[in-house]
Amino acid sequence: MKDIVIKPARNLVGSIRLPGDKSISHRYAMLAALAQGTTRLRNFSSGADCASTLGCLRSLEIEIVRANGEVTITGRGGELSAPRTALDCGNSGSTMRMLSGILAGQPFATEMIGDASLSRRPMRRIIEPLTQMGASISSEEGHAPLHIQGGKLQSIDYKPRVASAQVKSSLLFAGLLAEGETSVEEPVRTRDHGEVALRAFGAQISRDKNRVSIKGGQRLKAIEASVPGDISSAAFFLCAASLFPESNLVIDSLLLNPTRAVLLDVLTALGARVRMVQMEEQHGELVGTVALEAGPLKGIVLAGAQSAALIDEIPVLAAIAPYTRDGLVVHDARELRVKESDRIAAVARNLRAMGAAVTEHEDGLTVPGGQQLHGAEIDSEHDHRIAMAFSIAALRAKGETIIHGADAAQISFPEFFQMLEAVLER
Ligand code: S3P
């Protein structure tokens, strides 16, 4: 475990471009493996999670070359080979849940394993529907390791109880391999990268409100793409810039898909000035340049669909909330308890360590505004978003902060600390 010391900063000024979005990188890699031909991906996510996906695909005998800033993946038109060893998904829930949908449709057995955190995360949400489709999956009471015996799948019409884009993508990928038309109806709308990526690779998908459908047996074609910058990684910089009245931050080639860009609305509602320019569509994904200048930060209440859409950004929003005037209230974010760590508990504990008052709810938290934090020892709990969120809180604290387990940032954003230092003024 590596420690990093974060000193308070005076300002944040700079122009950056971020490594490719994690959600899109996973999906492009998996679909490239199913497609016919060689897919070329520039700006693929540099995080360990997406490397776990590539590692699993290599074990399924998909040829992958990573060189000169490009990942090339040669699909075999839907054919994969039985792996010789267990597929190691590392810390990546996306890898385990989405790849399960593909493995459910293969004529062989696979074992999927993960690290301690991933082995604690709920998998029944994919086991149940994939079993209904015809796969046979055993687990440790709903947790990894998963043993998947795939085979011929039947389509399904499914309403997941939890709002999860990973579950939706997993079932659409399985639906692609199934007989008939598979539909997934979400309780609230989640990120739509699975649908967008399937279309980019040539599949037809239909949508009616929150219900998405795919016909089985469609063939995918390889693509050439540049993965848009990760907006969940951008969140740390955008929130940091919001803390300094004189700040000026520009992020280009950033993913602006409306199902992911809710943070920009929230920062605007809080009082930051956010501009979006040079917007264009790339393989169905909206991409553009974002410029942010800080303004006095008010407060905000998040609930319902907004909490679901911001699920990965809530830790950093909570980490800057003490510095706002009116604070932050979050409800309907129960899913945070089953992420890489219990993020509600981890955020509350670490905010308290920095001297903040905070109330934990079963489905969220309340962080009052108008609080000055002091430097403290932060425990990342091996969770990348906790390590990065508290590095941002530390920028306006009194005194130095030590982030224990700062190397967790490798999971989604290995360049984080270096890029942050490059835009800070002290
Ligand atoms: C993701 C969906 C979300 C999110 C995760 C990535 C995805 O998880 O928290 O970081 O790429 O589909 P859930 O599907 O569990 O909500």
GROMACS .gro file of C-alpha atoms and ligand atoms in nm:
model
  442
    1MET     CA    1   0.000   0.000   0.000
    2LYS     CA    2   0.139   0.335  -0.104
    3ASP     CA    3   0.088   0.660   0.086
    4ILE     CA    4   0.069   0.999  -0.082
    5VAL     CA    5   0.084   1.335   0.095
    6ILE     CA    6  -0.149   1.604  -0.039
    7LYS     CA    7  -0.069   1.965   0.052
    8PRO     CA    8  -0.330   2.240   0.037
    9ALA     CA    9  -0.340   2.436  -0.290
   10ARG     CA   10  -0.414   2.797  -0.380
   11ASN     CA   11  -0.564   2.749  -0.724
   12LEU     CA   12  -0.619   2.515  -1.017
   13VAL     CA   13  -0.548   2.630  -1.373
   14GLY     CA   14  -0.490   2.421  -1.680
   15SER     CA   15  -0.602   2.236  -1.985
   16ILE     CA   16  -0.614   1.857  -1.979
   17ARG     CA   17  -0.727   1.555  -2.175
   18LEU     CA   18  -0.817   1.235  -1.994
   19PRO     CA   19  -0.760   0.866  -2.061
   20GLY     CA   20  -1.054   0.686  -2.221
   21ASP     CA   21  -1.377   0.624  -2.036
   22LYS     CA   22  -1.374   0.302  -1.833
   23SER     CA   23  -1.735   0.202  -1.906
   24ILE     CA   24  -1.689   0.243  -2.282
   25SER     CA   25  -1.346   0.077  -2.289
   26HIS     CA   26  -1.482  -0.241  -2.124
   27ARG     CA   27  -1.773  -0.260  -2.368
   28TYR     CA   28  -1.570  -0.186  -2.681
   29ALA     CA   29  -1.318  -0.455  -2.583
   30MET     CA   30  -1.586  -0.719  -2.519
   31LEU     CA   31  -1.777  -0.644  -2.837
   32ALA     CA   32  -1.454  -0.631  -3.041
   33ALA     CA   33  -1.385  -0.985  -2.918
   34LEU     CA   34  -1.724  -1.097  -3.056
   35ALA     CA   35  -1.696  -0.908  -3.383
   36GLN     CA   36  -1.550  -1.019  -3.714
   37GLY     CA   37  -1.218  -0.846  -3.791
   38THR     CA   38  -0.969  -0.623  -3.614
   39THR     CA   39  -1.092  -0.337  -3.397
   40ARG     CA   40  -0.852  -0.048  -3.334
   41LEU     CA   41  -0.906   0.156  -3.018
   42ARG     CA   42  -0.712   0.472  -2.936
   43ASN     CA   43  -0.720   0.633  -2.590
   44PHE     CA   44  -0.832   0.304  -2.431
   45SER     CA   45  -0.869   0.333  -2.051
   46SER     CA   46  -0.530   0.309  -1.879
   47GLY     CA   47  -0.684   0.166  -1.560
   48ALA     CA   48  -0.623  -0.179  -1.414
   49ASP     CA   49  -0.996  -0.262  -1.443
   50CYS     CA   50  -0.997  -0.245  -1.822
   51ALA     CA   51  -0.665  -0.433  -1.827
   52SER     CA   52  -0.851  -0.709  -1.637
   53THR     CA   53  -1.106  -0.723  -1.918
   54LEU     CA   54  -0.829  -0.748  -2.178
   55GLY     CA   55  -0.658  -1.022  -1.973
   56CYS     CA   56  -0.979  -1.227  -1.956
   57LEU     CA   57  -1.036  -1.189  -2.330
   58ARG     CA   58  -0.679  -1.304  -2.397
   59SER     CA   59  -0.748  -1.613  -2.185
   60LEU     CA   60  -1.044  -1.679  -2.417
   61GLU     CA   61  -0.788  -1.679  -2.702
   62ILE     CA   62  -0.867  -1.342  -2.848
   63GLU     CA   63  -0.562  -1.176  -2.999
   64ILE     CA   64  -0.495  -0.839  -2.840
   65VAL     CA   65  -0.202  -0.609  -2.905
   66ARG     CA   66  -0.143  -0.299  -2.695
   67ALA     CA   67   0.123  -0.074  -2.849
   68ASN     CA   68   0.183   0.289  -2.950
   69GLY     CA   69  -0.119   0.411  -2.758
   70GLU     CA   70  -0.354   0.179  -2.944
   71VAL     CA   71  -0.529  -0.144  -2.849
   72THR     CA   72  -0.605  -0.377  -3.139
   73ILE     CA   73  -0.842  -0.666  -3.081
   74THR     CA   74  -0.902  -0.932  -3.343
   75GLY     CA   75  -1.242  -1.093  -3.301
   76ARG     CA   76  -1.326  -1.436  -3.437
   77GLY     CA   77  -1.684  -1.362  -3.536
   78GLY     CA   78  -1.826  -1.475  -3.203
   79GLU     CA   79  -1.598  -1.772  -3.144
   80LEU     CA   80  -1.411  -1.789  -2.814
   81SER     CA   81  -1.204  -2.077  -2.674
   82ALA     CA   82  -1.239  -2.244  -2.335
   83PRO     CA   83  -0.982  -2.086  -2.101
   84ARG     CA   84  -0.717  -2.309  -1.941
   85THR     CA   85  -0.737  -2.132  -1.604
   86ALA     CA   86  -0.987  -1.923  -1.409
   87LEU     CA   87  -1.055  -1.577  -1.554
   88ASP     CA   88  -0.919  -1.318  -1.311
   89CYS     CA   89  -1.141  -1.009  -1.300
   90GLY     CA   90  -0.924  -0.840  -1.035
   91ASN     CA   91  -1.120  -0.553  -0.876
   92SER     CA   92  -1.353  -0.508  -1.170
   93GLY     CA   93  -1.726  -0.563  -1.120
   94SER     CA   94  -1.785  -0.452  -1.480
   95THR     CA   95  -1.559  -0.729  -1.611
   96MET     CA   96  -1.725  -1.000  -1.404
   97ARG     CA   97  -2.085  -0.895  -1.461
   98MET     CA   98  -2.070  -0.803  -1.829
   99LEU     CA   99  -1.841  -1.085  -1.941
  100SER     CA  100  -2.073  -1.331  -1.764
  101GLY     CA  101  -2.339  -1.242  -2.021
  102ILE     CA  102  -2.103  -1.344  -2.301
  103LEU     CA  103  -1.978  -1.658  -2.124
  104ALA     CA  104  -2.335  -1.769  -2.059
  105GLY     CA  105  -2.373  -1.816  -2.434
  106GLN     CA  106  -2.053  -2.019  -2.491
  107PRO     CA  107  -2.043  -2.398  -2.528
  108PHE     CA  108  -1.789  -2.440  -2.246
  109ALA     CA  109  -1.742  -2.391  -1.873
  110THR     CA  110  -1.553  -2.100  -1.717
  111GLU     CA  111  -1.459  -1.998  -1.367
  112MET     CA  112  -1.443  -1.626  -1.284
  113ILE     CA  113  -1.253  -1.502  -0.982
  114GLY     CA  114  -1.177  -1.162  -0.832
  115ASP     CA  115  -0.993  -0.988  -0.548
  116ALA     CA  116  -1.128  -0.966  -0.191
  117SER     CA  117  -1.344  -0.661  -0.269
  118LEU     CA  118  -1.494  -0.808  -0.585
  119SER     CA  119  -1.559  -1.137  -0.403
  120ARG     CA  120  -1.782  -0.947  -0.159
  121ARG     CA  121  -1.993  -0.780  -0.431
  122PRO     CA  122  -2.344  -0.903  -0.522
  123MET     CA  123  -2.365  -1.124  -0.829
  124ARG     CA  124  -2.722  -1.262  -0.795
  125ARG     CA  125  -2.836  -0.971  -1.007
  126ILE     CA  126  -2.675  -1.139  -1.311
  127ILE     CA  127  -2.690  -1.501  -1.195
  128GLU     CA  128  -3.071  -1.499  -1.175
  129PRO     CA  129  -3.153  -1.368  -1.523
  130LEU     CA  130  -2.867  -1.554  -1.698
  131THR     CA  131  -2.988  -1.876  -1.533
  132GLN     CA  132  -3.341  -1.804  -1.659
  133MET     CA  133  -3.190  -1.771  -2.007
  134GLY     CA  134  -3.043  -2.121  -1.981
  135ALA     CA  135  -2.692  -2.088  -1.835
  136SER     CA  136  -2.593  -2.288  -1.532
  137ILE     CA  137  -2.407  -2.073  -1.276
  138SER     CA  138  -2.283  -2.166  -0.933
  139SER     CA  139  -2.142  -1.918  -0.682
  140GLU     CA  140  -2.056  -1.874  -0.314
  141GLU     CA  141  -2.403  -1.765  -0.201
  142GLY     CA  142  -2.432  -1.507  -0.475
  143HIS     CA  143  -2.064  -1.408  -0.475
  144ALA     CA  144  -1.753  -1.490  -0.676
  145PRO     CA  145  -1.599  -1.727  -0.765
  146LEU     CA  146  -1.858  -1.793  -1.035
  147HIS     CA  147  -1.864  -2.119  -1.230
  148ILE     CA  148  -2.048  -2.063  -1.554
  149GLN     CA  149  -2.156  -2.349  -1.778
  150GLY     CA  150  -2.271  -2.176  -2.093
  151GLY     CA  151  -2.473  -2.308  -2.383
  152LYS     CA  152  -2.772  -2.226  -2.600
  153LEU     CA  153  -2.965  -1.936  -2.452
  154GLN     CA  154  -3.332  -1.842  -2.477
  155SER     CA  155  -3.437  -1.480  -2.484
  156ILE     CA  156  -3.581  -1.318  -2.174
  157ASP     CA  157  -3.806  -1.025  -2.086
  158TYR     CA  158  -3.652  -0.899  -1.764
  159LYS     CA  159  -3.708  -0.619  -1.513
  160PRO     CA  160  -3.402  -0.589  -1.287
  161ARG     CA  161  -3.485  -0.476  -0.932
  162VAL     CA  162  -3.175  -0.257  -0.908
  163ALA     CA  163  -3.081   0.014  -1.157
  164SER     CA  164  -2.755  -0.122  -1.300
  165ALA     CA  165  -2.599  -0.056  -1.637
  166GLN     CA  166  -2.369  -0.352  -1.583
  167VAL     CA  167  -2.669  -0.584  -1.548
  168LYS     CA  168  -2.838  -0.427  -1.851
  169SER     CA  169  -2.526  -0.469  -2.066
  170SER     CA  170  -2.469  -0.823  -1.943
  171LEU     CA  171  -2.822  -0.922  -2.048
  172LEU     CA  172  -2.800  -0.742  -2.383
  173PHE     CA  173  -2.472  -0.923  -2.458
  174ALA     CA  174  -2.636  -1.254  -2.362
  175GLY     CA  175  -2.939  -1.151  -2.570
  176LEU     CA  176  -2.716  -1.106  -2.872
  177LEU     CA  177  -2.620  -1.473  -2.838
  178ALA     CA  178  -2.972  -1.598  -2.754
  179GLU     CA  179  -3.259  -1.720  -2.967
  180GLY     CA  180  -3.540  -1.465  -2.998
  181GLU     CA  181  -3.568  -1.108  -2.869
  182THR     CA  182  -3.436  -1.013  -2.525
  183SER     CA  183  -3.574  -0.709  -2.341
  184VAL     CA  184  -3.452  -0.534  -2.029
  185GLU     CA  185  -3.674  -0.282  -1.854
  186GLU     CA  186  -3.488  -0.067  -1.604
  187PRO     CA  187  -3.642   0.086  -1.290
  188VAL     CA  188  -3.465   0.413  -1.376
  189ARG     CA  189  -3.259   0.491  -1.680
  190THR     CA  190  -2.889   0.407  -1.643
  191ARG     CA  191  -2.588   0.483  -1.863
  192ASP     CA  192  -2.654   0.358  -2.215
  193HIS     CA  193  -2.301   0.274  -2.337
  194GLY     CA  194  -2.395  -0.092  -2.390
  195GLU     CA  195  -2.672   0.001  -2.632
  196VAL     CA  196  -2.463   0.270  -2.804
  197ALA     CA  197  -2.163   0.037  -2.841
  198LEU     CA  198  -2.375  -0.249  -2.976
  199ARG     CA  199  -2.508  -0.011  -3.244
  200ALA     CA  200  -2.154   0.108  -3.323
  201PHE     CA  201  -2.052  -0.253  -3.387
  202GLY     CA  202  -2.350  -0.292  -3.623
  203ALA     CA  203  -2.624  -0.447  -3.409
  204GLN     CA  204  -2.982  -0.324  -3.408
  205ILE     CA  205  -3.128  -0.229  -3.073
  206SER     CA  206  -3.466  -0.077  -3.003
  207ARG     CA  207  -3.574   0.136  -2.708
  208ASP     CA  208  -3.917   0.221  -2.574
  209LYS     CA  209  -3.886   0.446  -2.267
  210ASN     CA  210  -3.683   0.243  -2.014
  211ARG     CA  211  -3.716  -0.082  -2.207
  212VAL     CA  212  -3.433  -0.190  -2.440
  213SER     CA  213  -3.457  -0.488  -2.677
  214ILE     CA  214  -3.212  -0.682  -2.890
  215LYS     CA  215  -3.269  -0.967  -3.134
  216GLY     CA  216  -3.034  -1.263  -3.104
  217GLY     CA  217  -2.809  -1.391  -3.380
  218GLN     CA  218  -2.688  -1.053  -3.511
  219ARG     CA  219  -2.331  -1.032  -3.640
  220LEU     CA  220  -2.092  -0.762  -3.523
  221LYS     CA  221  -1.833  -0.580  -3.737
  222ALA     CA  222  -1.500  -0.442  -3.613
  223ILE     CA  223  -1.465  -0.065  -3.564
  224GLU     CA  224  -1.194   0.201  -3.540
  225ALA     CA  225  -1.252   0.442  -3.255
  226SER     CA  226  -1.099   0.679  -3.008
  227VAL     CA  227  -1.245   0.633  -2.661
  228PRO     CA  228  -1.376   0.967  -2.522
  229GLY     CA  229  -1.215   1.098  -2.201
  230ASP     CA  230  -1.357   0.949  -1.881
  231ILE     CA  231  -1.607   1.189  -1.723
  232SER     CA  232  -1.596   1.005  -1.389
  233SER     CA  233  -1.219   1.075  -1.381
  234ALA     CA  234  -1.287   1.434  -1.492
  235ALA     CA  235  -1.517   1.467  -1.189
  236PHE     CA  236  -1.217   1.494  -0.954
  237PHE     CA  237  -1.070   1.784  -1.153
  238LEU     CA  238  -1.405   1.957  -1.204
  239CYS     CA  239  -1.483   1.938  -0.831
  240ALA     CA  240  -1.131   2.054  -0.742
  241ALA     CA  241  -1.159   2.353  -0.978
  242SER     CA  242  -1.498   2.440  -0.823
  243LEU     CA  243  -1.319   2.495  -0.491
  244PHE     CA  244  -1.097   2.785  -0.604
  245PRO     CA  245  -1.255   3.122  -0.698
  246GLU     CA  246  -0.979   3.201  -0.949
  247SER     CA  247  -0.968   2.859  -1.113
  248ASN     CA  248  -0.986   2.792  -1.483
  249LEU     CA  249  -1.005   2.436  -1.612
  250VAL     CA  250  -1.050   2.313  -1.969
  251ILE     CA  251  -1.098   1.944  -2.052
  252ASP     CA  252  -1.108   1.845  -2.416
  253SER     CA  253  -1.232   1.527  -2.589
  254LEU     CA  254  -1.447   1.453  -2.286
  255LEU     CA  255  -1.739   1.209  -2.286
  256LEU     CA  256  -2.061   1.413  -2.260
  257ASN     CA  257  -2.319   1.137  -2.303
  258PRO     CA  258  -2.630   1.278  -2.127
  259THR     CA  259  -2.665   0.963  -1.913
  260ARG     CA  260  -2.318   1.038  -1.772
  261ALA     CA  261  -2.290   1.417  -1.772
  262VAL     CA  262  -2.534   1.489  -1.488
  263LEU     CA  263  -2.238   1.609  -1.280
  264LEU     CA  264  -2.212   1.915  -1.507
  265ASP     CA  265  -2.574   2.007  -1.423
  266VAL     CA  266  -2.504   1.956  -1.053
  267LEU     CA  267  -2.191   2.173  -1.057
  268THR     CA  268  -2.388   2.441  -1.243
  269ALA     CA  269  -2.669   2.420  -0.986
  270LEU     CA  270  -2.407   2.449  -0.711
  271GLY     CA  271  -2.277   2.773  -0.864
  272ALA     CA  272  -1.990   2.686  -1.101
  273ARG     CA  273  -1.989   2.826  -1.457
  274VAL     CA  274  -1.969   2.534  -1.698
  275ARG     CA  275  -1.944   2.574  -2.076
  276MET     CA  276  -1.953   2.299  -2.337
  277VAL     CA  277  -1.812   2.362  -2.684
  278GLN     CA  278  -1.701   2.169  -2.993
  279MET     CA  279  -1.951   1.895  -2.935
  280GLU     CA  280  -1.960   1.608  -3.181
  281GLU     CA  281  -2.082   1.252  -3.198
  282GLN     CA  282  -1.832   0.967  -3.219
  283HIS     CA  283  -1.980   0.621  -3.273
  284GLY     CA  284  -2.302   0.745  -3.112
  285GLU     CA  285  -2.128   0.895  -2.805
  286LEU     CA  286  -2.139   1.271  -2.747
  287VAL     CA  287  -1.789   1.418  -2.702
  288GLY     CA  288  -1.678   1.779  -2.646
  289THR     CA  289  -1.469   2.034  -2.461
  290VAL     CA  290  -1.575   2.150  -2.115
  291ALA     CA  291  -1.457   2.469  -1.949
  292LEU     CA  292  -1.523   2.538  -1.581
  293GLU     CA  293  -1.481   2.853  -1.376
  294ALA     CA  294  -1.571   2.852  -1.010
  295GLY     CA  295  -1.843   3.060  -0.847
  296PRO     CA  296  -1.961   3.066  -0.485
  297LEU     CA  297  -2.091   2.716  -0.415
  298LYS     CA  298  -2.443   2.685  -0.274
  299GLY     CA  299  -2.582   2.342  -0.185
  300ILE     CA  300  -2.782   2.060  -0.340
  301VAL     CA  301  -3.013   1.768  -0.261
  302LEU     CA  302  -2.973   1.453  -0.473
  303ALA     CA  303  -3.235   1.177  -0.488
  304GLY     CA  304  -3.408   0.934  -0.723
  305ALA     CA  305  -3.278   0.899  -1.078
  306GLN     CA  306  -3.022   1.175  -1.021
  307SER     CA  307  -2.851   0.973  -0.747
  308ALA     CA  308  -2.840   0.669  -0.975
  309ALA     CA  309  -2.690   0.872  -1.259
  310LEU     CA  310  -2.424   1.020  -1.027
  311ILE     CA  311  -2.340   0.701  -0.843
  312ASP     CA  312  -1.964   0.715  -0.920
  313GLU     CA  313  -1.937   1.089  -0.857
  314ILE     CA  314  -2.112   1.108  -0.518
  315PRO     CA  315  -1.792   1.038  -0.317
  316VAL     CA  316  -1.612   1.341  -0.462
  317LEU     CA  317  -1.924   1.560  -0.440
  318ALA     CA  318  -1.947   1.464  -0.072
  319ALA     CA  319  -1.577   1.540  -0.028
  320ILE     CA  320  -1.621   1.902  -0.147
  321ALA     CA  321  -1.961   1.950   0.021
  322PRO     CA  322  -1.821   2.088   0.352
  323TYR     CA  323  -1.675   2.381   0.153
  324THR     CA  324  -2.013   2.473   0.003
  325ARG     CA  325  -2.253   2.718   0.172
  326ASP     CA  326  -2.552   2.483   0.219
  327GLY     CA  327  -2.400   2.136   0.196
  328LEU     CA  328  -2.512   1.816   0.028
  329VAL     CA  329  -2.795   1.573   0.099
  330VAL     CA  330  -2.797   1.238  -0.083
  331HIS     CA  331  -3.076   0.981  -0.080
  332ASP     CA  332  -3.158   0.677  -0.298
  333ALA     CA  333  -2.791   0.586  -0.331
  334ARG     CA  334  -2.804   0.255  -0.144
  335GLU     CA  335  -2.595   0.097  -0.423
  336LEU     CA  336  -2.295   0.290  -0.290
  337ARG     CA  337  -2.284   0.038  -0.006
  338VAL     CA  338  -2.196  -0.246  -0.246
  339LYS     CA  339  -1.932  -0.077  -0.459
  340GLU     CA  340  -1.556  -0.146  -0.430
  341SER     CA  341  -1.606  -0.048  -0.063
  342ASP     CA  342  -1.911   0.062   0.136
  343ARG     CA  343  -1.870   0.412  -0.002
  344ILE     CA  344  -2.128   0.573   0.227
  345ALA     CA  345  -1.941   0.448   0.535
  346ALA     CA  346  -1.597   0.524   0.385
  347VAL     CA  347  -1.693   0.881   0.292
  348ALA     CA  348  -1.849   0.948   0.634
  349ARG     CA  349  -1.551   0.802   0.821
  350ASN     CA  350  -1.292   0.997   0.624
  351LEU     CA  351  -1.487   1.325   0.637
  352ARG     CA  352  -1.504   1.288   1.014
  353ALA     CA  353  -1.128   1.222   1.024
  354MET     CA  354  -1.086   1.563   0.857
  355GLY     CA  355  -1.303   1.724   1.124
  356ALA     CA  356  -1.632   1.747   0.936
  357ALA     CA  357  -1.978   1.684   1.074
  358VAL     CA  358  -2.165   1.429   0.861
  359THR     CA  359  -2.478   1.216   0.903
  360GLU     CA  360  -2.491   0.874   0.746
  361HIS     CA  361  -2.824   0.744   0.611
  362GLU     CA  362  -2.899   0.393   0.506
  363ASP     CA  363  -2.928   0.518   0.144
  364GLY     CA  364  -2.700   0.821   0.145
  365LEU     CA  365  -2.562   1.098   0.365
  366THR     CA  366  -2.597   1.458   0.474
  367VAL     CA  367  -2.290   1.681   0.475
  368PRO     CA  368  -2.359   2.029   0.614
  369GLY     CA  369  -2.190   2.323   0.438
  370GLY     CA  370  -1.976   2.600   0.583
  371GLN     CA  371  -1.719   2.366   0.740
  372GLN     CA  372  -1.340   2.404   0.739
  373LEU     CA  373  -1.157   2.070   0.721
  374HIS     CA  374  -0.814   1.991   0.858
  375GLY     CA  375  -0.550   1.759   0.716
  376ALA     CA  376  -0.580   1.401   0.837
  377GLU     CA  377  -0.486   1.040   0.769
  378ILE     CA  378  -0.726   0.897   0.510
  379ASP     CA  379  -0.786   0.527   0.458
  380SER     CA  380  -0.871   0.460   0.092
  381GLU     CA  381  -0.999   0.112   0.189
  382HIS     CA  382  -0.838   0.002  -0.140
  383ASP     CA  383  -1.111   0.195  -0.321
  384HIS     CA  384  -0.991   0.412  -0.610
  385ARG     CA  385  -1.272   0.665  -0.589
  386ILE     CA  386  -1.225   0.713  -0.213
  387ALA     CA  387  -0.848   0.771  -0.258
  388MET     CA  388  -0.908   1.034  -0.528
  389ALA     CA  389  -1.211   1.202  -0.364
  390PHE     CA  390  -1.018   1.273  -0.043
  391SER     CA  391  -0.716   1.401  -0.234
  392ILE     CA  392  -0.955   1.671  -0.359
  393ALA     CA  393  -1.097   1.742  -0.011
  394ALA     CA  394  -0.735   1.781   0.107
  395LEU     CA  395  -0.668   2.069  -0.136
  396ARG     CA  396  -0.867   2.317   0.074
  397ALA     CA  397  -0.795   2.165   0.416
  398LYS     CA  398  -0.570   2.323   0.681
  399GLY     CA  399  -0.247   2.123   0.687
  400GLU     CA  400  -0.131   1.814   0.504
  401THR     CA  401  -0.334   1.503   0.436
  402ILE     CA  402  -0.191   1.154   0.402
  403ILE     CA  403  -0.383   0.922   0.169
  404HIS     CA  404  -0.309   0.564   0.278
  405GLY     CA  405  -0.354   0.320  -0.008
  406ALA     CA  406  -0.332   0.597  -0.268
  407ASP     CA  407  -0.223   0.337  -0.526
  408ALA     CA  408  -0.588   0.227  -0.546
  409ALA     CA  409  -0.618   0.507  -0.806
  410GLN     CA  410  -0.451   0.263  -1.051
  411ILE     CA  411  -0.783   0.084  -1.083
  412SER     CA  412  -0.939   0.356  -1.296
  413PHE     CA  413  -0.688   0.640  -1.330
  414PRO     CA  414  -0.314   0.566  -1.283
  415GLU     CA  415  -0.215   0.916  -1.399
  416PHE     CA  416  -0.436   1.090  -1.142
  417PHE     CA  417  -0.180   1.225  -0.891
  418GLN     CA  418   0.065   1.338  -1.158
  419MET     CA  419  -0.202   1.516  -1.360
  420LEU     CA  420  -0.345   1.678  -1.049
  421GLU     CA  421  -0.006   1.820  -0.943
  422ALA     CA  422   0.042   1.959  -1.295
  423VAL     CA  423  -0.266   2.186  -1.273
  424LEU     CA  424  -0.238   2.298  -0.910
  425GLU     CA  425  -0.089   2.630  -0.799
  426ARG     CA  426   0.049   2.646  -0.446
  427S3P     C1  427  -2.087   0.090  -1.465
  427S3P     C2  428  -2.207   0.100  -1.398
  427S3P     C3  429  -2.218   0.137  -1.257
  427S3P     C4  430  -2.093   0.210  -1.211
  427S3P     C5  431  -1.967   0.139  -1.250
  427S3P     C6  432  -1.959   0.123  -1.400
  427S3P     C7  433  -2.088   0.047  -1.604
  427S3P     O1  434  -2.233   0.020  -1.179
  427S3P     O2  435  -2.096   0.229  -1.071
  427S3P     O3  436  -1.854   0.211  -1.206
  427S3P     O4  437  -1.988   0.062  -1.675
  427S3P     O5  438  -2.193  -0.004  -1.649
  427S3P     P1  439  -2.373  -0.057  -1.165
  427S3P     O6  440  -2.409  -0.118  -1.294
  427S3P     O7  441  -2.350  -0.159  -1.057
  427S3P     O8  442  -2.472   0.049  -1.121
   0.00000   0.00000   0.00000
